[in-house]
């Protein structure tokens, strides 16, 4: 199983694409993943199902791309010249209200992931892996600049630290991550572990 | 809502209690949380439903206590004289096969938690909080011994680091945590963040 789709994605305008993605997220919040149908998306967006399938291939892919489109921060786009600056920028670009909404949405999806391996794969390939890759590039720049020792064993665990914190906090304290928590966590855990 | 039950727990023998907990986990693996009924537990364990309710109060509580009973490690019971020793002992007492089984079980429960706030509360109060408290006691001893600075800001994040790693790894790499991963993570992230 692979997720493709870059080639076919040029057929509609970026504005129209953003509109469709927003409609998908709306529906997702309203009815949940299981009950979301391509018919409902077609009706809501006044487009044909053929267009949806041509553009996104499948429901899991459509949902994963819609979520990715809604992300306020893409780590690949951050490059301030220092690792401290890069991670601070990541926190600055995050939005408390958005993170709370995302946590609710991701909780619902965590449930759907159990019954749909296709959704799990699409979320991993389209949502998680690009950010993990972006984080890897960010960390490699820090190593290249001499900010982090190239053999520092914590480097490979930075994604686990960040993704873990995002999931552990709601589970432990029933609240979603906000900028204050994220900033504290990075200052208290990530930087010391990296020796920055 | 609170979870009680210590007073009434003396009515059956510890052996019988362990037997009942094992039967609950068996049923949980077979049919999942939603389909698990007190009737099925009563039938499987040849006990009356009245006994089950008197002993455990409710299905969420029964399930949470059964899971807690199956835990090979309780952090409260570890005290080697140093934080390094304590966390190493935690890893030693963990069992790869058991952690893989637990991950599968917890994935199923993560799903049930969405539709049952009672289950979420029981898991948090009976499974998560005692371990977080145990970890807190362990860390306080390390501070008292002078191994960790009392104002080290990473101390409060140790539960997030450990719980986060347990959840992030399966999500990112589709495999459950094993002793090797846990040991590496603690050596590479937890100890450096704590300055140990």
Coordinates of C-alpha atoms in Angstrom, one line a residue, chain B residues 10-187:
Chain B
X10 CA -11.2 -8.1 51.6
X11 CA -14.2 -10.4 51.1
X12 CA -12.5 -12.9 48.7
X13 CA -9.1 -14.4 48.9
X14 CA -6.2 -12.8 47.0
X15 CA -5.8 -16.1 44.9
X16 CA -9.5 -16.0 43.9
X17 CA -9.2 -12.3 43.1
X18 CA -6.2 -12.9 40.9
X19 CA -8.1 -15.7 39.1
X20 CA -11.1 -13.4 38.5
X21 CA -8.8 -10.6 37.2
X22 CA -7.1 -13.1 34.8
X23 CA -10.5 -14.2 33.5
X24 CA -11.5 -10.6 32.9
X25 CA -8.3 -9.9 30.8
X26 CA -9.0 -13.1 28.9
X27 CA -12.5 -12.0 28.0
X28 CA -11.2 -8.5 27.2
X29 CA -8.8 -9.9 24.7
X30 CA -11.5 -12.2 23.2
X31 CA -14.4 -9.8 22.8
X32 CA -13.2 -6.3 23.6
X33 CA -14.5 -3.8 26.2
X34 CA -17.9 -3.0 24.7
X35 CA -18.9 -6.6 24.4
X36 CA -17.6 -7.6 27.8
X37 CA -20.6 -8.1 30.2
X38 CA -20.7 -8.8 33.9
X39 CA -22.8 -11.9 32.9
X40 CA -20.0 -13.2 30.8
X41 CA -17.5 -12.6 33.7
X42 CA -19.8 -14.3 36.1
X43 CA -20.2 -17.3 33.8
X44 CA -16.5 -17.6 33.0
X45 CA -15.5 -17.4 36.7
X46 CA -18.4 -19.4 38.1
X47 CA -19.3 -16.5 40.5
X48 CA -22.5 -14.6 41.0
X49 CA -23.0 -11.1 39.5
X50 CA -23.8 -9.9 43.0
X51 CA -20.3 -10.9 44.1
X52 CA -18.8 -9.1 41.2
X53 CA -20.7 -5.9 41.8
X54 CA -20.0 -6.1 45.6
X55 CA -16.3 -6.6 45.0
X56 CA -15.7 -4.2 42.1
X57 CA -18.7 -1.9 41.9
X58 CA -18.8 -1.6 38.1
X59 CA -17.4 -2.9 34.9
X60 CA -14.9 -0.1 34.3
X61 CA -13.6 -0.6 37.8
X62 CA -13.3 -4.3 37.4
X63 CA -11.4 -3.9 34.1
X64 CA -9.1 -1.2 35.5
X65 CA -8.3 -3.4 38.6
X66 CA -7.7 -6.5 36.4
X67 CA -5.2 -4.5 34.3
X68 CA -3.5 -3.1 37.4
X69 CA -3.3 -6.6 38.9
X70 CA -1.5 -7.8 35.7
X71 CA 1.1 -5.1 35.8
X72 CA 4.5 -6.8 36.3
X73 CA 6.0 -3.6 37.8
X74 CA 4.7 -1.2 40.3
X75 CA 7.0 1.8 40.7
X76 CA 6.1 2.2 44.4
X77 CA 7.8 -1.1 45.1
X78 CA 11.2 -0.1 43.6
X79 CA 13.8 1.4 45.8
X80 CA 17.4 0.6 45.0
X81 CA 19.0 3.6 46.6
X82 CA 19.7 5.6 43.4
X83 CA 17.5 7.0 40.6
X84 CA 19.7 5.3 38.0
X85 CA 19.2 2.0 39.8
X86 CA 15.5 2.6 40.2
X87 CA 14.8 3.3 36.6
X88 CA 17.1 0.5 35.4
X89 CA 15.2 -1.9 37.8
X90 CA 11.9 -0.7 36.2
X91 CA 13.3 -1.7 32.8
X92 CA 14.6 -5.1 34.1
X93 CA 11.2 -5.9 35.6
X94 CA 9.5 -5.2 32.3
X95 CA 8.8 -8.0 29.9
X96 CA 8.9 -7.6 26.1
X97 CA 6.1 -10.1 25.5
X98 CA 4.0 -8.6 28.2
X99 CA 4.5 -5.1 26.9
X100 CA 3.5 -6.2 23.4
X101 CA 0.3 -7.8 24.8
X102 CA -0.4 -4.7 26.9
X103 CA 0.0 -2.4 23.9
X104 CA -2.6 -4.4 21.9
X105 CA -4.9 -4.4 24.9
X106 CA -4.5 -0.7 25.6
X107 CA -5.1 0.1 21.9
X108 CA -8.5 -1.6 22.2
X109 CA -9.2 0.2 25.4
X110 CA -8.1 3.6 23.9
X111 CA -11.1 3.1 21.6
X112 CA -13.5 2.3 24.4
X113 CA -12.3 5.3 26.5
X114 CA -14.0 7.6 23.9
X115 CA -17.4 6.3 24.5
X116 CA -17.1 5.6 28.3
X117 CA -15.9 8.5 30.5
X118 CA -16.3 6.0 33.5
X119 CA -13.7 3.7 31.9
X120 CA -11.4 6.7 31.3
X121 CA -11.8 7.8 34.9
X122 CA -11.2 4.3 36.3
X123 CA -8.1 3.7 34.1
X124 CA -6.7 7.1 35.2
X125 CA -7.4 6.7 38.9
X126 CA -6.6 3.0 39.3
X127 CA -3.9 2.5 36.6
X128 CA -2.2 5.7 35.7
X129 CA -2.3 7.8 38.9
X130 CA -0.8 5.2 41.2
X131 CA 2.2 4.9 38.9
X132 CA 2.6 8.7 38.5
X133 CA 2.5 9.0 42.3
X134 CA 5.1 6.1 42.6
X135 CA 7.3 7.9 40.0
X136 CA 6.9 11.2 42.0
X137 CA 8.1 9.4 45.2
X138 CA 11.0 7.9 43.4
X139 CA 12.0 11.3 42.0
X140 CA 11.6 13.0 45.4
X141 CA 14.0 10.5 46.9
X142 CA 16.5 11.4 44.2
X143 CA 16.1 15.1 45.0
X144 CA 16.5 14.4 48.7
X145 CA 19.7 12.4 48.1
X146 CA 21.0 15.3 46.0
X147 CA 21.1 13.3 42.7
X148 CA 18.7 15.8 41.0
X149 CA 18.5 19.5 41.7
X150 CA 15.4 20.4 43.5
X151 CA 14.6 23.1 41.0
X152 CA 15.3 21.0 37.9
X153 CA 12.3 21.8 35.6
X154 CA 12.4 18.4 33.9
X155 CA 11.3 16.6 37.1
X156 CA 7.6 17.4 36.6
X157 CA 7.8 16.2 33.0
X158 CA 9.2 12.7 33.7
X159 CA 5.7 11.1 33.5
X160 CA 5.0 12.8 30.2
X161 CA 8.3 11.6 28.8
X162 CA 7.7 8.0 29.8
X163 CA 4.0 7.7 29.0
X164 CA 4.7 9.7 25.8
X165 CA 7.4 7.3 24.7
X166 CA 5.1 4.3 25.3
X167 CA 2.4 5.8 23.1
X168 CA 4.5 7.6 20.4
X169 CA 6.5 4.5 19.4
X170 CA 3.6 2.3 18.3
X171 CA 2.0 5.3 16.6
X172 CA 5.2 6.2 14.7
X173 CA 6.7 2.9 14.0
X174 CA 3.9 0.4 14.5
X175 CA 5.8 -1.6 17.1
X176 CA 5.4 -1.7 20.9
X177 CA 8.0 -0.6 23.3
X178 CA 10.5 -3.2 24.5
X179 CA 13.2 -3.2 27.1
X180 CA 15.9 -2.1 24.7
X181 CA 13.9 0.9 23.5
X182 CA 12.9 1.8 27.1
X183 CA 16.5 1.6 28.3
X184 CA 17.9 3.7 25.4
X185 CA 15.2 6.3 25.9
X186 CA 15.8 6.6 29.6
X187 CA 19.6 6.8 29.1

